[in-house]
mmCIF file of N, CA and C in Angstrom:
data_model
loop_
_atom_site.group_PDB
_atom_site.id
_atom_site.type_symbol
_atom_site.label_atom_id
_atom_site.label_comp_id
_atom_site.label_asym_id
_atom_site.label_seq_id
_atom_site.Cartn_x
_atom_site.Cartn_y
_atom_site.Cartn_z
ATOM 1 N N PRO A 1 -267.067 -39.163 181.186
ATOM 2 C CA PRO A 1 -265.651 -39.488 181.926
ATOM 3 C C PRO A 1 -264.709 -40.200 180.993
ATOM 4 N N LEU A 2 -265.067 -41.164 180.163
ATOM 5 C CA LEU A 2 -264.216 -41.862 179.381
ATOM 6 C C LEU A 2 -263.702 -41.102 178.359
ATOM 7 N N HIS A 3 -264.296 -40.056 177.731
ATOM 8 C CA HIS A 3 -263.800 -39.140 176.740
ATOM 9 C C HIS A 3 -262.737 -38.311 177.309
ATOM 10 N N LEU A 4 -262.921 -37.756 178.568
ATOM 11 C CA LEU A 4 -261.914 -36.952 179.233
ATOM 12 C C LEU A 4 -260.791 -37.729 179.488
ATOM 13 N N ALA A 5 -260.855 -38.943 179.973
ATOM 14 C CA ALA A 5 -259.723 -39.730 180.320
ATOM 15 C C ALA A 5 -258.959 -40.130 179.109
ATOM 16 N N ALA A 6 -259.638 -40.354 177.807
ATOM 17 C CA ALA A 6 -259.121 -40.551 176.637
ATOM 18 C C ALA A 6 -258.156 -39.474 176.178
ATOM 19 N N ILE A 7 -258.760 -38.242 176.214
ATOM 20 C CA ILE A 7 -258.181 -37.009 175.821
ATOM 21 C C ILE A 7 -256.726 -36.928 176.560
ATOM 22 N N SER A 8 -256.757 -37.048 177.895
ATOM 23 C CA SER A 8 -255.619 -36.835 178.660
ATOM 24 C C SER A 8 -254.713 -38.023 178.632
ATOM 25 N N GLY A 9 -255.163 -39.123 178.223
ATOM 26 C CA GLY A 9 -254.176 -40.270 178.053
ATOM 27 C C GLY A 9 -254.007 -41.112 179.335
ATOM 28 N N GLN A 10 -255.095 -40.954 180.213
ATOM 29 C CA GLN A 10 -255.106 -41.689 181.438
ATOM 30 C C GLN A 10 -255.419 -43.175 181.310
ATOM 31 N N LEU A 11 -254.407 -43.991 181.049
ATOM 32 C CA LEU A 11 -254.638 -45.442 180.821
ATOM 33 C C LEU A 11 -255.427 -46.097 181.835
ATOM 34 N N ASP A 12 -254.793 -45.997 183.134
ATOM 35 C CA ASP A 12 -255.478 -46.673 184.307
ATOM 36 C C ASP A 12 -257.020 -46.221 184.476
ATOM 37 N N VAL A 13 -257.295 -45.064 184.311
ATOM 38 C CA VAL A 13 -258.701 -44.478 184.394
ATOM 39 C C VAL A 13 -259.552 -44.999 183.289
ATOM 40 N N CYS A 14 -259.035 -45.154 182.061
ATOM 41 C CA CYS A 14 -259.663 -45.680 181.026
ATOM 42 C C CYS A 14 -260.066 -47.170 181.187
ATOM 43 N N SER A 15 -259.074 -47.918 181.805
ATOM 44 C CA SER A 15 -259.193 -49.218 182.050
ATOM 45 C C SER A 15 -260.299 -49.534 183.080
ATOM 46 N N SER A 16 -260.180 -48.804 184.143
ATOM 47 C CA SER A 16 -261.149 -48.994 185.239
ATOM 48 C C SER A 16 -262.546 -48.636 184.778
ATOM 49 N N LEU A 17 -262.680 -47.462 183.959
ATOM 50 C CA LEU A 17 -264.037 -47.178 183.406
ATOM 51 C C LEU A 17 -264.707 -48.310 182.454
ATOM 52 N N LEU A 18 -263.783 -48.897 181.687
ATOM 53 C CA LEU A 18 -264.205 -49.896 180.822
ATOM 54 C C LEU A 18 -264.516 -51.096 181.651
ATOM 55 N N HIS A 19 -263.815 -51.428 182.726
ATOM 56 C CA HIS A 19 -264.145 -52.505 183.685
ATOM 57 C C HIS A 19 -265.478 -52.352 184.261
ATOM 58 N N LEU A 20 -265.799 -51.013 184.452
ATOM 59 C CA LEU A 20 -267.181 -50.673 185.030
ATOM 60 C C LEU A 20 -268.254 -50.467 183.983
ATOM 61 N N ARG A 21 -267.983 -50.952 182.796
ATOM 62 C CA ARG A 21 -268.947 -50.937 181.599
ATOM 63 C C ARG A 21 -269.070 -49.547 181.016
ATOM 64 N N ALA A 22 -268.277 -48.714 181.180
ATOM 65 C CA ALA A 22 -268.414 -47.317 180.319
ATOM 66 C C ALA A 22 -268.467 -47.819 178.909
ATOM 67 N N ASP A 23 -269.168 -47.000 178.203
ATOM 68 C CA ASP A 23 -269.525 -47.255 176.695
ATOM 69 C C ASP A 23 -268.409 -46.596 175.803
ATOM 70 N N VAL A 24 -267.616 -47.368 175.398
ATOM 71 C CA VAL A 24 -266.487 -46.900 174.495
ATOM 72 C C VAL A 24 -266.972 -46.629 173.130
ATOM 73 N N THR A 25 -268.295 -46.876 172.797
ATOM 74 C CA THR A 25 -268.882 -46.514 171.494
ATOM 75 C C THR A 25 -269.529 -45.236 171.559
ATOM 76 N N ALA A 26 -269.665 -44.520 172.699
ATOM 77 C CA ALA A 26 -270.299 -43.390 172.846
ATOM 78 C C ALA A 26 -269.646 -42.202 172.031
ATOM 79 N N THR A 27 -270.493 -41.296 171.468
ATOM 80 C CA THR A 27 -269.913 -40.226 170.725
ATOM 81 C C THR A 27 -270.215 -38.918 171.342
ATOM 82 N N ASP A 28 -269.359 -37.896 170.929
ATOM 83 C CA ASP A 28 -269.591 -36.569 171.410
ATOM 84 C C ASP A 28 -270.347 -35.901 170.423
ATOM 85 N N ILE A 29 -270.510 -34.652 170.508
ATOM 86 C CA ILE A 29 -271.306 -33.763 169.377
ATOM 87 C C ILE A 29 -270.605 -33.727 168.001
ATOM 88 N N HIS A 30 -269.378 -34.127 167.973
ATOM 89 C CA HIS A 30 -268.570 -34.252 166.822
ATOM 90 C C HIS A 30 -268.502 -35.676 166.139
ATOM 91 N N GLY A 31 -269.339 -36.506 166.881
ATOM 92 C CA GLY A 31 -269.315 -37.858 166.447
ATOM 93 C C GLY A 31 -268.028 -38.658 166.705
ATOM 94 N N GLN A 32 -267.258 -38.165 167.756
ATOM 95 C CA GLN A 32 -266.003 -38.782 168.088
ATOM 96 C C GLN A 32 -266.174 -39.679 169.314
ATOM 97 N N THR A 33 -265.621 -40.851 169.161
ATOM 98 C CA THR A 33 -265.624 -41.818 170.276
ATOM 99 C C THR A 33 -264.383 -41.484 171.122
ATOM 100 N N PRO A 34 -264.318 -42.113 172.297
ATOM 101 C CA PRO A 34 -262.999 -41.892 173.117
ATOM 102 C C PRO A 34 -261.811 -42.468 172.336
ATOM 103 N N LEU A 35 -262.020 -43.380 171.329
ATOM 104 C CA LEU A 35 -260.911 -43.798 170.587
ATOM 105 C C LEU A 35 -260.333 -42.705 169.598
ATOM 106 N N HIS A 36 -261.283 -41.932 168.976
ATOM 107 C CA HIS A 36 -260.980 -40.859 168.170
ATOM 108 C C HIS A 36 -260.153 -39.899 168.958
ATOM 109 N N LEU A 37 -260.537 -39.578 170.178
ATOM 110 C CA LEU A 37 -259.835 -38.487 171.016
ATOM 111 C C LEU A 37 -258.536 -39.027 171.405
ATOM 112 N N ALA A 38 -258.331 -40.330 171.694
ATOM 113 C CA ALA A 38 -257.061 -40.785 172.042
ATOM 114 C C ALA A 38 -256.124 -40.743 171.008
ATOM 115 N N ALA A 39 -256.641 -41.134 169.718
ATOM 116 C CA ALA A 39 -255.841 -41.070 168.461
ATOM 117 C C ALA A 39 -255.358 -39.550 168.172
ATOM 118 N N GLU A 40 -256.298 -38.740 168.375
ATOM 119 C CA GLU A 40 -256.010 -37.341 168.145
ATOM 120 C C GLU A 40 -254.987 -36.635 169.100
ATOM 121 N N ASN A 41 -254.773 -37.320 170.261
ATOM 122 C CA ASN A 41 -254.037 -36.762 171.285
ATOM 123 C C ASN A 41 -252.824 -37.649 171.467
ATOM 124 N N ASP A 42 -252.502 -38.466 170.512
ATOM 125 C CA ASP A 42 -251.171 -39.373 170.416
ATOM 126 C C ASP A 42 -251.186 -40.227 171.737
ATOM 127 N N HIS A 43 -252.222 -40.792 172.075
ATOM 128 C CA HIS A 43 -252.185 -41.849 173.421
ATOM 129 C C HIS A 43 -252.366 -43.186 172.804
ATOM 130 N N SER A 44 -251.198 -43.695 172.399
ATOM 131 C CA SER A 44 -251.192 -45.063 171.617
ATOM 132 C C SER A 44 -251.599 -46.192 172.521
ATOM 133 N N GLU A 45 -251.155 -46.160 173.809
ATOM 134 C CA GLU A 45 -251.543 -47.183 174.813
ATOM 135 C C GLU A 45 -253.098 -47.238 174.964
ATOM 136 N N VAL A 46 -253.649 -46.008 175.125
ATOM 137 C CA VAL A 46 -255.163 -45.914 175.207
ATOM 138 C C VAL A 46 -255.812 -46.422 174.003
ATOM 139 N N VAL A 47 -255.363 -46.070 172.883
ATOM 140 C CA VAL A 47 -255.756 -46.580 171.594
ATOM 141 C C VAL A 47 -255.766 -48.080 171.589
ATOM 142 N N LYS A 48 -254.748 -48.720 171.966
ATOM 143 C CA LYS A 48 -254.515 -50.038 172.135
ATOM 144 C C LYS A 48 -255.582 -50.677 173.028
ATOM 145 N N LEU A 49 -255.849 -50.122 174.110
ATOM 146 C CA LEU A 49 -256.817 -50.696 175.081
ATOM 147 C C LEU A 49 -258.056 -50.650 174.541
ATOM 148 N N PHE A 50 -258.642 -49.554 173.967
ATOM 149 C CA PHE A 50 -259.986 -49.402 173.368
ATOM 150 C C PHE A 50 -260.090 -50.461 172.289
ATOM 151 N N LEU A 51 -259.051 -50.681 171.404
ATOM 152 C CA LEU A 51 -259.176 -51.484 170.328
ATOM 153 C C LEU A 51 -259.283 -52.982 170.686
ATOM 154 N N LYS A 52 -258.577 -53.268 171.904
ATOM 155 C CA LYS A 52 -258.725 -54.676 172.469
ATOM 156 C C LYS A 52 -260.243 -54.919 172.708
ATOM 157 N N HIS A 53 -260.977 -53.927 173.258
ATOM 158 C CA HIS A 53 -262.311 -54.123 173.714
ATOM 159 C C HIS A 53 -263.234 -54.066 172.479
ATOM 160 N N ARG A 54 -263.009 -53.182 171.410
ATOM 161 C CA ARG A 54 -263.885 -52.988 170.288
ATOM 162 C C ARG A 54 -263.114 -52.598 169.048
ATOM 163 N N PRO A 55 -262.355 -53.683 168.478
ATOM 164 C CA PRO A 55 -261.655 -53.525 167.363
ATOM 165 C C PRO A 55 -262.201 -52.880 166.081
ATOM 166 N N GLU A 56 -263.648 -53.068 166.015
ATOM 167 C CA GLU A 56 -264.450 -52.374 164.889
ATOM 168 C C GLU A 56 -264.378 -50.924 164.889
ATOM 169 N N LEU A 57 -264.084 -50.287 166.059
ATOM 170 C CA LEU A 57 -264.085 -48.868 166.262
ATOM 171 C C LEU A 57 -263.014 -48.249 165.326
ATOM 172 N N ALA A 58 -262.003 -49.130 164.902
ATOM 173 C CA ALA A 58 -260.889 -48.567 164.116
ATOM 174 C C ALA A 58 -261.455 -47.992 162.693
ATOM 175 N N ASN A 59 -262.590 -48.582 162.322
ATOM 176 C CA ASN A 59 -263.260 -48.036 160.926
ATOM 177 C C ASN A 59 -264.299 -47.129 161.097
ATOM 178 N N LEU A 60 -264.637 -46.634 162.427
ATOM 179 C CA LEU A 60 -265.663 -45.663 162.596
ATOM 180 C C LEU A 60 -265.246 -44.199 162.279
ATOM 181 N N ALA A 61 -266.184 -43.674 161.466
ATOM 182 C CA ALA A 61 -265.775 -42.192 161.144
ATOM 183 C C ALA A 61 -266.649 -41.203 161.982
ATOM 184 N N ASN A 62 -266.037 -40.100 162.171
ATOM 185 C CA ASN A 62 -266.758 -39.095 162.982
ATOM 186 C C ASN A 62 -267.609 -38.324 162.050
ATOM 187 N N VAL A 63 -268.300 -37.239 162.411
ATOM 188 C CA VAL A 63 -269.325 -36.506 161.563
ATOM 189 C C VAL A 63 -268.716 -35.966 160.319
ATOM 190 N N GLU A 64 -267.313 -35.670 160.396
ATOM 191 C CA GLU A 64 -266.711 -35.060 159.275
ATOM 192 C C GLU A 64 -266.134 -36.129 158.268
ATOM 193 N N GLY A 65 -266.342 -37.475 158.713
ATOM 194 C CA GLY A 65 -265.985 -38.561 157.813
ATOM 195 C C GLY A 65 -264.703 -39.012 158.120
ATOM 196 N N ALA A 66 -263.945 -38.620 159.149
ATOM 197 C CA ALA A 66 -262.596 -38.901 159.447
ATOM 198 C C ALA A 66 -262.542 -40.131 160.402
ATOM 199 N N THR A 67 -261.716 -41.141 160.075
ATOM 200 C CA THR A 67 -261.541 -42.269 160.985
ATOM 201 C C THR A 67 -260.369 -41.958 161.886
ATOM 202 N N CYS A 68 -260.160 -42.740 162.912
ATOM 203 C CA CYS A 68 -258.891 -42.635 163.786
ATOM 204 C C CYS A 68 -257.749 -42.724 162.963
ATOM 205 N N THR A 69 -257.608 -43.421 161.841
ATOM 206 C CA THR A 69 -256.443 -43.321 161.096
ATOM 207 C C THR A 69 -256.097 -42.076 160.457
ATOM 208 N N HIS A 70 -257.271 -41.430 159.941
ATOM 209 C CA HIS A 70 -257.128 -40.135 159.252
ATOM 210 C C HIS A 70 -256.620 -39.109 160.281
ATOM 211 N N ILE A 71 -257.283 -39.144 161.568
ATOM 212 C CA ILE A 71 -256.872 -38.140 162.595
ATOM 213 C C ILE A 71 -255.412 -38.415 163.054
ATOM 214 N N ALA A 72 -255.021 -39.685 163.249
ATOM 215 C CA ALA A 72 -253.590 -39.830 163.754
ATOM 216 C C ALA A 72 -252.567 -39.541 162.670
ATOM 217 N N ALA A 73 -252.868 -39.774 161.356
ATOM 218 C CA ALA A 73 -252.000 -39.400 160.311
ATOM 219 C C ALA A 73 -251.949 -37.867 160.102
ATOM 220 N N ALA A 74 -253.013 -37.078 160.368
ATOM 221 C CA ALA A 74 -252.950 -35.678 160.289
ATOM 222 C C ALA A 74 -252.137 -35.122 161.335
ATOM 223 N N LYS A 75 -252.026 -35.833 162.532
ATOM 224 C CA LYS A 75 -251.234 -35.314 163.670
ATOM 225 C C LYS A 75 -249.773 -35.960 163.611
ATOM 226 N N GLY A 76 -249.630 -36.735 162.707
ATOM 227 C CA GLY A 76 -248.301 -37.304 162.455
ATOM 228 C C GLY A 76 -247.817 -38.410 163.621
ATOM 229 N N SER A 77 -248.878 -39.040 164.165
ATOM 230 C CA SER A 77 -248.778 -40.056 165.266
ATOM 231 C C SER A 77 -248.468 -41.298 164.783
ATOM 232 N N LEU A 78 -247.238 -41.670 164.493
ATOM 233 C CA LEU A 78 -246.926 -43.045 163.957
ATOM 234 C C LEU A 78 -247.223 -44.235 164.982
ATOM 235 N N ALA A 79 -247.038 -43.917 166.226
ATOM 236 C CA ALA A 79 -247.328 -44.946 167.200
ATOM 237 C C ALA A 79 -248.733 -45.259 167.310
ATOM 238 N N VAL A 80 -249.586 -44.246 167.113
ATOM 239 C CA VAL A 80 -251.187 -44.619 167.081
ATOM 240 C C VAL A 80 -251.496 -45.259 165.656
ATOM 241 N N ILE A 81 -250.785 -44.856 164.741
ATOM 242 C CA ILE A 81 -251.044 -45.527 163.368
ATOM 243 C C ILE A 81 -250.689 -47.072 163.390
ATOM 244 N N ARG A 82 -249.502 -47.222 164.098
ATOM 245 C CA ARG A 82 -249.120 -48.744 164.202
ATOM 246 C C ARG A 82 -250.197 -49.522 164.912
ATOM 247 N N GLU A 83 -250.759 -49.063 166.038
ATOM 248 C CA GLU A 83 -251.704 -49.700 166.669
ATOM 249 C C GLU A 83 -253.037 -49.837 165.960
ATOM 250 N N LEU A 84 -253.383 -48.780 165.206
ATOM 251 C CA LEU A 84 -254.599 -48.938 164.243
ATOM 252 C C LEU A 84 -254.456 -49.916 163.231
ATOM 253 N N LEU A 85 -253.266 -50.070 162.651
ATOM 254 C CA LEU A 85 -253.058 -50.931 161.587
ATOM 255 C C LEU A 85 -252.940 -52.448 162.125
ATOM 256 N N LYS A 86 -252.667 -52.562 163.383
ATOM 257 C CA LYS A 86 -252.770 -53.938 163.920
ATOM 258 C C LYS A 86 -254.066 -54.487 163.999
ATOM 259 N N PHE A 87 -255.072 -53.453 164.272
ATOM 260 C CA PHE A 87 -256.530 -53.907 164.517
ATOM 261 C C PHE A 87 -257.397 -53.639 163.284
ATOM 262 N N LYS A 88 -256.777 -52.981 162.262
ATOM 263 C CA LYS A 88 -257.628 -52.552 161.100
ATOM 264 C C LYS A 88 -258.346 -53.869 160.568
ATOM 265 N N GLN A 89 -259.592 -53.684 160.389
ATOM 266 C CA GLN A 89 -260.484 -54.826 159.795
ATOM 267 C C GLN A 89 -260.998 -54.276 158.596
ATOM 268 N N GLY A 90 -260.916 -55.003 157.535
ATOM 269 C CA GLY A 90 -261.764 -54.694 156.199
ATOM 270 C C GLY A 90 -262.248 -53.260 156.133
ATOM 271 N N GLY A 91 -263.282 -53.121 155.366
ATOM 272 C CA GLY A 91 -263.909 -51.731 155.179
ATOM 273 C C GLY A 91 -263.079 -50.941 154.103
ATOM 274 N N VAL A 92 -263.637 -49.793 153.897
ATOM 275 C CA VAL A 92 -263.193 -48.784 152.936
ATOM 276 C C VAL A 92 -261.724 -48.211 153.390
ATOM 277 N N THR A 93 -260.753 -48.415 152.713
ATOM 278 C CA THR A 93 -259.387 -47.886 152.919
ATOM 279 C C THR A 93 -259.304 -46.316 152.702
ATOM 280 N N THR A 94 -258.416 -45.741 153.260
ATOM 281 C CA THR A 94 -258.211 -44.347 152.910
ATOM 282 C C THR A 94 -257.806 -44.123 151.468
ATOM 283 N N LEU A 95 -257.099 -44.982 150.958
ATOM 284 C CA LEU A 95 -256.677 -44.914 149.479
ATOM 285 C C LEU A 95 -257.919 -45.075 148.703
ATOM 286 N N SER A 96 -258.763 -46.124 148.897
ATOM 287 C CA SER A 96 -259.960 -46.150 148.156
ATOM 288 C C SER A 96 -260.906 -45.072 148.314
ATOM 289 N N ASN A 97 -260.930 -44.434 149.380
ATOM 290 C CA ASN A 97 -261.874 -43.196 149.686
ATOM 291 C C ASN A 97 -261.184 -42.110 148.675
ATOM 292 N N LYS A 98 -260.007 -41.964 148.661
ATOM 293 C CA LYS A 98 -259.332 -40.951 147.741
ATOM 294 C C LYS A 98 -259.704 -41.238 146.218
ATOM 295 N N VAL A 99 -259.554 -42.593 145.813
ATOM 296 C CA VAL A 99 -259.891 -42.957 144.480
ATOM 297 C C VAL A 99 -261.312 -42.771 144.110
ATOM 298 N N ARG A 100 -262.256 -42.955 145.091
ATOM 299 C CA ARG A 100 -263.613 -42.806 144.870
ATOM 300 C C ARG A 100 -264.056 -41.317 144.981
ATOM 301 N N GLY A 101 -263.194 -40.363 145.120
ATOM 302 C CA GLY A 101 -263.700 -39.119 145.276
ATOM 303 C C GLY A 101 -264.248 -38.576 146.540
ATOM 304 N N GLN A 102 -264.006 -39.507 147.682
ATOM 305 C CA GLN A 102 -264.639 -39.372 148.887
ATOM 306 C C GLN A 102 -263.501 -38.557 149.775
ATOM 307 N N GLY A 103 -262.795 -37.585 149.150
ATOM 308 C CA GLY A 103 -261.875 -37.061 150.034
ATOM 309 C C GLY A 103 -262.253 -36.197 151.293
ATOM 310 N N LEU A 104 -261.455 -36.242 152.112
ATOM 311 C CA LEU A 104 -261.848 -35.584 153.425
ATOM 312 C C LEU A 104 -261.016 -34.359 153.782
ATOM 313 N N GLY A 105 -260.255 -33.735 152.703
ATOM 314 C CA GLY A 105 -259.507 -32.563 152.813
ATOM 315 C C GLY A 105 -258.238 -33.055 153.734
ATOM 316 N N VAL A 106 -257.837 -34.345 153.723
ATOM 317 C CA VAL A 106 -256.735 -34.742 154.425
ATOM 318 C C VAL A 106 -255.746 -35.640 153.459
ATOM 319 N N THR A 107 -255.601 -35.207 152.326
ATOM 320 C CA THR A 107 -254.821 -36.007 151.394
ATOM 321 C C THR A 107 -253.455 -36.280 151.919
ATOM 322 N N ARG A 108 -252.797 -35.378 152.577
ATOM 323 C CA ARG A 108 -251.458 -35.825 153.154
ATOM 324 C C ARG A 108 -251.602 -36.858 154.160
ATOM 325 N N SER A 109 -252.635 -36.767 155.009
ATOM 326 C CA SER A 109 -252.842 -37.871 156.001
ATOM 327 C C SER A 109 -253.106 -39.183 155.207
ATOM 328 N N GLN A 110 -253.932 -39.296 154.199
ATOM 329 C CA GLN A 110 -254.088 -40.402 153.386
ATOM 330 C C GLN A 110 -252.718 -41.053 152.870
ATOM 331 N N GLU A 111 -251.870 -40.065 152.344
ATOM 332 C CA GLU A 111 -250.662 -40.654 151.889
ATOM 333 C C GLU A 111 -249.848 -41.192 153.032
ATOM 334 N N VAL A 112 -249.858 -40.553 154.164
ATOM 335 C CA VAL A 112 -249.049 -41.019 155.285
ATOM 336 C C VAL A 112 -249.712 -42.401 155.641
ATOM 337 N N VAL A 113 -250.857 -42.645 155.777
ATOM 338 C CA VAL A 113 -251.504 -43.840 156.056
ATOM 339 C C VAL A 113 -251.124 -44.854 155.104
ATOM 340 N N PHE A 114 -251.307 -44.579 153.719
ATOM 341 C CA PHE A 114 -250.921 -45.619 152.690
ATOM 342 C C PHE A 114 -249.437 -45.952 152.862
ATOM 343 N N LEU A 115 -248.544 -45.027 153.060
ATOM 344 C CA LEU A 115 -247.040 -45.249 153.106
ATOM 345 C C LEU A 115 -246.898 -46.142 154.408
ATOM 346 N N CYS A 116 -247.559 -45.890 155.493
ATOM 347 C CA CYS A 116 -247.260 -46.676 156.681
ATOM 348 C C CYS A 116 -247.778 -48.096 156.435
ATOM 349 N N ALA A 117 -248.848 -48.330 155.755
ATOM 350 C CA ALA A 117 -249.383 -49.691 155.341
ATOM 351 C C ALA A 117 -248.439 -50.313 154.481
ATOM 352 N N TRP A 118 -247.996 -49.620 153.554
ATOM 353 C CA TRP A 118 -247.032 -50.197 152.520
ATOM 354 C C TRP A 118 -245.742 -50.683 153.205
ATOM 355 N N LEU A 119 -245.282 -49.900 154.254
ATOM 356 C CA LEU A 119 -244.082 -50.253 154.885
ATOM 357 C C LEU A 119 -244.382 -51.266 155.955
ATOM 358 N N LYS A 120 -245.725 -51.643 156.129
ATOM 359 C CA LYS A 120 -246.004 -52.589 157.149
ATOM 360 C C LYS A 120 -245.426 -52.569 158.431
ATOM 361 N N MET A 121 -245.774 -51.318 158.904
ATOM 362 C CA MET A 121 -245.196 -50.934 160.217
ATOM 363 C C MET A 121 -245.768 -51.876 161.254
#
């Protein structure tokens, strides 16, 4: 249910499900959490809600190796990227992924993320 609410951007439903202890870390068959799905569908308020509960999810990659930041950048979702950058904690950055040769086939996305971080949105 939380994955479906995240996809459709139902903030109140997501909030209620979290209050009822829905697992925000649960993944689907693609390794995507509800946060990945909210980021993919440009639901910045839902992203913010999930990150308040589990900020470390900002660094979690799906089975393809894409983090929420990669996904949001690929979709051109600046509002989601702003929220993710507020909560971003340590870990491997998209730029260092590129330098280390761990490319994800989203070079344009990595450049958008780097630019957003540089601009300190």
